[in-house]
Amino acid sequence: MVIAVNPTDSASLLAAFGALGVLAVIFAESGLLVVGFFLPGDTLLFPAGVLCAAGDGQGPRLELWQVMLCAAVGSVVGGQVGYLLGRHGGRPLLERSSSRRVKESTARAEQLLARYGYGKALVIGRFVPMLRTVLHPAAGALGVPVRAFTFWQTVGGLLWSQSLVLAGYLLGSSVSHVDDYLLPLVAVIVALSLLPLLAEARRTRRLRRDEERRRDG
């Protein structure tokens, strides 16, 4: 029997591959350029946590420890692989991409590293969609020290992946049949995950206006 799997749909991935699907997707999203942009991250971890607590729902029943372990391994190893790709491929790896999303996210990653420093940037960047895919290759290309990168990307990866899985699990444990409402929950997670991007875009526009006023004045 052939199982049709949509790699951008969290429900399809979880039904087909369970915790291993979490590992593969989070690994790719944490450092494989272009491919990672089209994969669910936040919208996979949270539903996976919900399904770990599901009782008689229609979705697959997952084991919490397996999902948490796979999410942790995928996020940390994926981040490290992304860093190594950037370190050995350098800036040309990022500049050769024809994707506007990659170019914009690369510029945003460089700004984040310059503004907050290695530690804070690598932790904050994990919680921003698209940015977390390009942040690790960008850190490698910009020559962030290996030890500093490894420590802070591990901290950020564990905070991000484990908190989302546990949040889904706690909600699934406290609300009966919550797994019946996974699609609306995923929509909420998508909306929340976009808030940092909107805040950063607003800040950039404000800085640009201030700079134009100074020039005109």
PDB file of C-alpha atoms in Angstrom:
ATOM      1  CA  MET A   1       0.000   0.000   0.000  1.00  0.00           C
ATOM      2  CA  VAL A   2       1.365   3.412  -0.955  1.00  0.00           C
ATOM      3  CA  ILE A   3       1.012   6.181   1.610  1.00  0.00           C
ATOM      4  CA  ALA A   4       0.740   9.672   0.174  1.00  0.00           C
ATOM      5  CA  VAL A   5       2.703  12.091   2.333  1.00  0.00           C
ATOM      6  CA  ASN A   6       2.654  15.864   2.053  1.00  0.00           C
ATOM      7  CA  PRO A   7       5.985  17.052   3.538  1.00  0.00           C
ATOM      8  CA  THR A   8       4.550  20.504   4.274  1.00  0.00           C
ATOM      9  CA  ASP A   9       1.562  19.116   6.192  1.00  0.00           C
ATOM     10  CA  SER A  10       2.241  18.260   9.830  1.00  0.00           C
ATOM     11  CA  ALA A  11      -0.744  15.906  10.174  1.00  0.00           C
ATOM     12  CA  SER A  12       0.355  13.918   7.116  1.00  0.00           C
ATOM     13  CA  LEU A  13       3.939  13.657   8.351  1.00  0.00           C
ATOM     14  CA  LEU A  14       2.975  12.589  11.857  1.00  0.00           C
ATOM     15  CA  ALA A  15       0.501  10.009  10.592  1.00  0.00           C
ATOM     16  CA  ALA A  16       3.054   8.488   8.229  1.00  0.00           C
ATOM     17  CA  PHE A  17       6.294   8.651  10.219  1.00  0.00           C
ATOM     18  CA  GLY A  18       5.471   9.572  13.815  1.00  0.00           C
ATOM     19  CA  ALA A  19       8.461  10.689  15.910  1.00  0.00           C
ATOM     20  CA  LEU A  20      10.929   9.903  13.103  1.00  0.00           C
ATOM     21  CA  GLY A  21       9.098  12.443  10.944  1.00  0.00           C
ATOM     22  CA  VAL A  22       9.713  15.020  13.674  1.00  0.00           C
ATOM     23  CA  LEU A  23      13.439  14.221  13.665  1.00  0.00           C
ATOM     24  CA  ALA A  24      13.772  14.470   9.868  1.00  0.00           C
ATOM     25  CA  VAL A  25      11.778  17.682   9.473  1.00  0.00           C
ATOM     26  CA  ILE A  26      13.338  19.540  12.392  1.00  0.00           C
ATOM     27  CA  PHE A  27      16.794  18.480  11.207  1.00  0.00           C
ATOM     28  CA  ALA A  28      16.121  19.871   7.716  1.00  0.00           C
ATOM     29  CA  GLU A  29      14.463  23.050   8.966  1.00  0.00           C
ATOM     30  CA  SER A  30      17.345  23.781  11.326  1.00  0.00           C
ATOM     31  CA  GLY A  31      19.997  24.147   8.678  1.00  0.00           C
ATOM     32  CA  LEU A  32      19.317  22.846   5.178  1.00  0.00           C
ATOM     33  CA  LEU A  33      18.891  25.931   3.023  1.00  0.00           C
ATOM     34  CA  VAL A  34      15.919  26.242   0.671  1.00  0.00           C
ATOM     35  CA  VAL A  35      14.487  22.841   1.671  1.00  0.00           C
ATOM     36  CA  GLY A  36      14.009  23.963   5.267  1.00  0.00           C
ATOM     37  CA  PHE A  37      11.953  26.991   4.255  1.00  0.00           C
ATOM     38  CA  PHE A  38       9.094  24.812   3.050  1.00  0.00           C
ATOM     39  CA  LEU A  39       8.897  22.445   6.024  1.00  0.00           C
ATOM     40  CA  PRO A  40       6.768  22.852   9.150  1.00  0.00           C
ATOM     41  CA  GLY A  41       8.643  23.512  12.378  1.00  0.00           C
ATOM     42  CA  ASP A  42       6.481  25.160  15.002  1.00  0.00           C
ATOM     43  CA  THR A  43       3.432  23.693  13.317  1.00  0.00           C
ATOM     44  CA  LEU A  44       4.862  20.182  13.634  1.00  0.00           C
ATOM     45  CA  LEU A  45       6.201  20.248  17.192  1.00  0.00           C
ATOM     46  CA  PHE A  46       3.066  21.613  18.842  1.00  0.00           C
ATOM     47  CA  PRO A  47       0.623  19.131  17.219  1.00  0.00           C
ATOM     48  CA  ALA A  48       3.073  16.313  17.968  1.00  0.00           C
ATOM     49  CA  GLY A  49       2.880  17.253  21.637  1.00  0.00           C
ATOM     50  CA  VAL A  50      -0.917  17.331  21.480  1.00  0.00           C
ATOM     51  CA  LEU A  51      -1.008  13.866  19.914  1.00  0.00           C
ATOM     52  CA  CYS A  52       1.255  12.507  22.657  1.00  0.00           C
ATOM     53  CA  ALA A  53      -1.519  13.307  25.123  1.00  0.00           C
ATOM     54  CA  ALA A  54      -4.403  12.260  22.831  1.00  0.00           C
ATOM     55  CA  GLY A  55      -6.551   9.415  24.031  1.00  0.00           C
ATOM     56  CA  ASP A  56      -9.252   8.256  21.641  1.00  0.00           C
ATOM     57  CA  GLY A  57      -8.686  10.859  18.919  1.00  0.00           C
ATOM     58  CA  GLN A  58      -8.502  10.083  15.239  1.00  0.00           C
ATOM     59  CA  GLY A  59      -4.844  11.045  14.883  1.00  0.00           C
ATOM     60  CA  PRO A  60      -1.800   8.864  15.570  1.00  0.00           C
ATOM     61  CA  ARG A  61      -0.855   8.212  19.192  1.00  0.00           C
ATOM     62  CA  LEU A  62       2.738   9.299  19.826  1.00  0.00           C
ATOM     63  CA  GLU A  63       5.057   8.684  22.783  1.00  0.00           C
ATOM     64  CA  LEU A  64       6.162  11.895  24.515  1.00  0.00           C
ATOM     65  CA  TRP A  65       9.723  10.770  25.248  1.00  0.00           C
ATOM     66  CA  GLN A  66      10.244   9.693  21.642  1.00  0.00           C
ATOM     67  CA  VAL A  67       8.960  12.980  20.231  1.00  0.00           C
ATOM     68  CA  MET A  68      11.034  15.048  22.669  1.00  0.00           C
ATOM     69  CA  LEU A  69      14.173  13.044  21.931  1.00  0.00           C
ATOM     70  CA  CYS A  70      13.687  13.244  18.154  1.00  0.00           C
ATOM     71  CA  ALA A  71      12.932  16.970  18.341  1.00  0.00           C
ATOM     72  CA  ALA A  72      16.055  17.591  20.433  1.00  0.00           C
ATOM     73  CA  VAL A  73      18.341  15.539  18.174  1.00  0.00           C
ATOM     74  CA  GLY A  74      16.888  17.041  14.990  1.00  0.00           C
ATOM     75  CA  SER A  75      17.233  20.636  16.187  1.00  0.00           C
ATOM     76  CA  VAL A  76      20.764  20.329  17.593  1.00  0.00           C
ATOM     77  CA  VAL A  77      22.290  18.129  14.875  1.00  0.00           C
ATOM     78  CA  GLY A  78      20.513  20.074  12.126  1.00  0.00           C
ATOM     79  CA  GLY A  79      21.839  23.359  13.487  1.00  0.00           C
ATOM     80  CA  GLN A  80      25.376  21.989  13.621  1.00  0.00           C
ATOM     81  CA  VAL A  81      25.188  20.653  10.061  1.00  0.00           C
ATOM     82  CA  GLY A  82      23.899  24.025   8.856  1.00  0.00           C
ATOM     83  CA  TYR A  83      26.838  25.737  10.562  1.00  0.00           C
ATOM     84  CA  LEU A  84      29.345  23.377   8.936  1.00  0.00           C
ATOM     85  CA  LEU A  85      27.787  23.967   5.514  1.00  0.00           C
ATOM     86  CA  GLY A  86      28.130  27.702   5.982  1.00  0.00           C
ATOM     87  CA  ARG A  87      31.643  27.431   7.402  1.00  0.00           C
ATOM     88  CA  HIS A  88      32.951  25.370   4.487  1.00  0.00           C
ATOM     89  CA  GLY A  89      30.760  26.831   1.746  1.00  0.00           C
ATOM     90  CA  GLY A  90      31.201  30.366   3.015  1.00  0.00           C
ATOM     91  CA  ARG A  91      29.276  33.412   1.884  1.00  0.00           C
ATOM     92  CA  PRO A  92      29.066  32.211  -1.774  1.00  0.00           C
ATOM     93  CA  LEU A  93      26.792  29.393  -0.556  1.00  0.00           C
ATOM     94  CA  LEU A  94      24.273  31.968   0.620  1.00  0.00           C
ATOM     95  CA  GLU A  95      24.780  34.443  -2.214  1.00  0.00           C
ATOM     96  CA  ARG A  96      24.348  31.848  -4.983  1.00  0.00           C
ATOM     97  CA  SER A  97      20.774  31.196  -3.946  1.00  0.00           C
ATOM     98  CA  SER A  98      18.198  32.710  -6.283  1.00  0.00           C
ATOM     99  CA  SER A  99      15.541  32.656  -3.556  1.00  0.00           C
ATOM    100  CA  ARG A 100      14.482  36.084  -2.343  1.00  0.00           C
ATOM    101  CA  ARG A 101      13.509  34.527   0.987  1.00  0.00           C
ATOM    102  CA  VAL A 102      17.008  33.154   1.485  1.00  0.00           C
ATOM    103  CA  LYS A 103      18.626  36.510   0.676  1.00  0.00           C
ATOM    104  CA  GLU A 104      16.298  38.459   2.972  1.00  0.00           C
ATOM    105  CA  SER A 105      16.681  35.958   5.795  1.00  0.00           C
ATOM    106  CA  THR A 106      20.467  35.987   5.413  1.00  0.00           C
ATOM    107  CA  ALA A 107      20.531  39.766   5.784  1.00  0.00           C
ATOM    108  CA  ARG A 108      18.248  39.491   8.813  1.00  0.00           C
ATOM    109  CA  ALA A 109      20.473  36.806  10.358  1.00  0.00           C
ATOM    110  CA  GLU A 110      23.560  38.992   9.936  1.00  0.00           C
ATOM    111  CA  GLN A 111      21.748  41.926  11.546  1.00  0.00           C
ATOM    112  CA  LEU A 112      20.616  39.758  14.446  1.00  0.00           C
ATOM    113  CA  LEU A 113      24.144  38.438  15.100  1.00  0.00           C
ATOM    114  CA  ALA A 114      25.594  41.958  14.921  1.00  0.00           C
ATOM    115  CA  ARG A 115      22.917  43.482  17.141  1.00  0.00           C
ATOM    116  CA  TYR A 116      22.601  40.879  19.911  1.00  0.00           C
ATOM    117  CA  GLY A 117      25.842  38.911  19.801  1.00  0.00           C
ATOM    118  CA  TYR A 118      26.219  35.159  19.368  1.00  0.00           C
ATOM    119  CA  GLY A 119      24.336  33.896  22.400  1.00  0.00           C
ATOM    120  CA  LYS A 120      21.177  35.966  22.311  1.00  0.00           C
ATOM    121  CA  ALA A 121      20.942  35.872  18.497  1.00  0.00           C
ATOM    122  CA  LEU A 122      21.186  32.079  18.291  1.00  0.00           C
ATOM    123  CA  VAL A 123      18.552  31.604  20.992  1.00  0.00           C
ATOM    124  CA  ILE A 124      16.128  34.255  19.703  1.00  0.00           C
ATOM    125  CA  GLY A 125      16.590  33.148  16.091  1.00  0.00           C
ATOM    126  CA  ARG A 126      15.308  29.649  16.874  1.00  0.00           C
ATOM    127  CA  PHE A 127      11.850  31.057  17.539  1.00  0.00           C
ATOM    128  CA  VAL A 128      11.602  32.974  14.244  1.00  0.00           C
ATOM    129  CA  PRO A 129      10.354  31.005  11.186  1.00  0.00           C
ATOM    130  CA  MET A 130      12.596  31.062   8.091  1.00  0.00           C
ATOM    131  CA  LEU A 131      15.293  32.909  10.040  1.00  0.00           C
ATOM    132  CA  ARG A 132      16.205  29.764  11.987  1.00  0.00           C
ATOM    133  CA  THR A 133      16.857  27.906   8.714  1.00  0.00           C
ATOM    134  CA  VAL A 134      19.445  30.376   7.441  1.00  0.00           C
ATOM    135  CA  LEU A 135      20.853  31.577  10.786  1.00  0.00           C
ATOM    136  CA  HIS A 136      23.142  28.589  11.316  1.00  0.00           C
ATOM    137  CA  PRO A 137      24.718  28.581   7.818  1.00  0.00           C
ATOM    138  CA  ALA A 138      25.095  32.367   8.146  1.00  0.00           C
ATOM    139  CA  ALA A 139      26.872  31.947  11.497  1.00  0.00           C
ATOM    140  CA  GLY A 140      29.287  29.490   9.886  1.00  0.00           C
ATOM    141  CA  ALA A 141      29.927  31.800   6.916  1.00  0.00           C
ATOM    142  CA  LEU A 142      30.543  34.774   9.239  1.00  0.00           C
ATOM    143  CA  GLY A 143      33.103  32.838  11.266  1.00  0.00           C
ATOM    144  CA  VAL A 144      31.284  32.528  14.587  1.00  0.00           C
ATOM    145  CA  PRO A 145      33.612  30.465  16.871  1.00  0.00           C
ATOM    146  CA  VAL A 146      32.726  26.766  16.942  1.00  0.00           C
ATOM    147  CA  ARG A 147      32.501  26.472  20.731  1.00  0.00           C
ATOM    148  CA  ALA A 148      30.319  29.535  21.162  1.00  0.00           C
ATOM    149  CA  PHE A 149      28.062  28.482  18.304  1.00  0.00           C
ATOM    150  CA  THR A 150      27.706  24.896  19.509  1.00  0.00           C
ATOM    151  CA  PHE A 151      26.810  25.932  23.046  1.00  0.00           C
ATOM    152  CA  TRP A 152      24.269  28.610  22.177  1.00  0.00           C
ATOM    153  CA  GLN A 153      22.624  26.822  19.263  1.00  0.00           C
ATOM    154  CA  THR A 154      22.173  23.796  21.538  1.00  0.00           C
ATOM    155  CA  VAL A 155      20.567  25.969  24.219  1.00  0.00           C
ATOM    156  CA  GLY A 156      18.304  27.628  21.643  1.00  0.00           C
ATOM    157  CA  GLY A 157      17.425  24.360  19.919  1.00  0.00           C
ATOM    158  CA  LEU A 158      16.463  22.624  23.147  1.00  0.00           C
ATOM    159  CA  LEU A 159      14.453  25.593  24.460  1.00  0.00           C
ATOM    160  CA  TRP A 160      12.543  25.914  21.194  1.00  0.00           C
ATOM    161  CA  SER A 161      11.854  22.266  20.442  1.00  0.00           C
ATOM    162  CA  GLN A 162      11.115  21.052  23.956  1.00  0.00           C
ATOM    163  CA  SER A 163       8.938  24.016  24.950  1.00  0.00           C
ATOM    164  CA  LEU A 164       6.666  23.623  21.910  1.00  0.00           C
ATOM    165  CA  VAL A 165       6.280  19.874  22.365  1.00  0.00           C
ATOM    166  CA  LEU A 166       5.539  20.276  26.085  1.00  0.00           C
ATOM    167  CA  ALA A 167       3.093  23.123  25.428  1.00  0.00           C
ATOM    168  CA  GLY A 168       1.164  20.879  23.046  1.00  0.00           C
ATOM    169  CA  TYR A 169       1.302  17.992  25.502  1.00  0.00           C
ATOM    170  CA  LEU A 170       0.024  20.103  28.405  1.00  0.00           C
ATOM    171  CA  LEU A 171      -2.846  21.422  26.300  1.00  0.00           C
ATOM    172  CA  GLY A 172      -3.695  17.929  25.103  1.00  0.00           C
ATOM    173  CA  SER A 173      -3.623  16.645  28.675  1.00  0.00           C
ATOM    174  CA  SER A 174      -5.883  19.369  30.047  1.00  0.00           C
ATOM    175  CA  VAL A 175      -8.472  19.638  27.247  1.00  0.00           C
ATOM    176  CA  SER A 176     -10.356  16.525  26.219  1.00  0.00           C
ATOM    177  CA  HIS A 177     -10.457  15.676  22.485  1.00  0.00           C
ATOM    178  CA  VAL A 178      -8.281  18.682  21.685  1.00  0.00           C
ATOM    179  CA  ASP A 179      -6.700  16.603  18.914  1.00  0.00           C
ATOM    180  CA  ASP A 180      -9.975  17.007  17.008  1.00  0.00           C
ATOM    181  CA  TYR A 181      -9.091  20.677  16.591  1.00  0.00           C
ATOM    182  CA  LEU A 182      -5.525  20.365  15.334  1.00  0.00           C
ATOM    183  CA  LEU A 183      -6.083  22.462  12.203  1.00  0.00           C
ATOM    184  CA  PRO A 184      -7.315  25.561  14.093  1.00  0.00           C
ATOM    185  CA  LEU A 185      -4.493  25.087  16.610  1.00  0.00           C
ATOM    186  CA  VAL A 186      -1.936  24.941  13.815  1.00  0.00           C
ATOM    187  CA  ALA A 187      -3.388  28.166  12.376  1.00  0.00           C
ATOM    188  CA  VAL A 188      -2.939  29.850  15.765  1.00  0.00           C
ATOM    189  CA  ILE A 189       0.660  28.644  16.013  1.00  0.00           C
ATOM    190  CA  VAL A 190       1.381  29.978  12.510  1.00  0.00           C
ATOM    191  CA  ALA A 191      -0.052  33.366  13.455  1.00  0.00           C
ATOM    192  CA  LEU A 192       1.952  33.517  16.684  1.00  0.00           C
ATOM    193  CA  SER A 193       5.167  32.457  14.957  1.00  0.00           C
ATOM    194  CA  LEU A 194       4.795  35.314  12.482  1.00  0.00           C
ATOM    195  CA  LEU A 195       4.649  37.960  15.216  1.00  0.00           C
ATOM    196  CA  PRO A 196       8.462  38.270  15.574  1.00  0.00           C
ATOM    197  CA  LEU A 197       8.765  38.757  11.805  1.00  0.00           C
ATOM    198  CA  LEU A 198       6.112  41.475  11.840  1.00  0.00           C
ATOM    199  CA  ALA A 199       7.751  43.201  14.809  1.00  0.00           C
ATOM    200  CA  GLU A 200      11.152  43.140  13.091  1.00  0.00           C
ATOM    201  CA  ALA A 201       9.662  44.486   9.837  1.00  0.00           C
ATOM    202  CA  ARG A 202       7.993  47.310  11.761  1.00  0.00           C
ATOM    203  CA  ARG A 203      11.245  48.149  13.545  1.00  0.00           C
ATOM    204  CA  THR A 204      13.148  48.178  10.234  1.00  0.00           C
ATOM    205  CA  ARG A 205      10.620  50.542   8.654  1.00  0.00           C
ATOM    206  CA  ARG A 206      10.832  52.861  11.653  1.00  0.00           C
ATOM    207  CA  LEU A 207      14.623  52.944  11.509  1.00  0.00           C
ATOM    208  CA  ARG A 208      14.488  53.623   7.776  1.00  0.00           C
ATOM    209  CA  ARG A 209      12.072  56.546   8.303  1.00  0.00           C
ATOM    210  CA  ASP A 210      14.274  57.989  11.050  1.00  0.00           C
ATOM    211  CA  GLU A 211      17.313  57.728   8.786  1.00  0.00           C
ATOM    212  CA  GLU A 212      15.457  59.503   5.955  1.00  0.00           C
ATOM    213  CA  ARG A 213      14.366  62.296   8.314  1.00  0.00           C
ATOM    214  CA  ARG A 214      17.967  62.808   9.450  1.00  0.00           C
ATOM    215  CA  ARG A 215      19.151  63.028   5.859  1.00  0.00           C
ATOM    216  CA  ASP A 216      16.368  65.448   4.908  1.00  0.00           C
ATOM    217  CA  GLY A 217      16.961  67.541   8.006  1.00  0.00           C
TER     218      GLY A 217
END
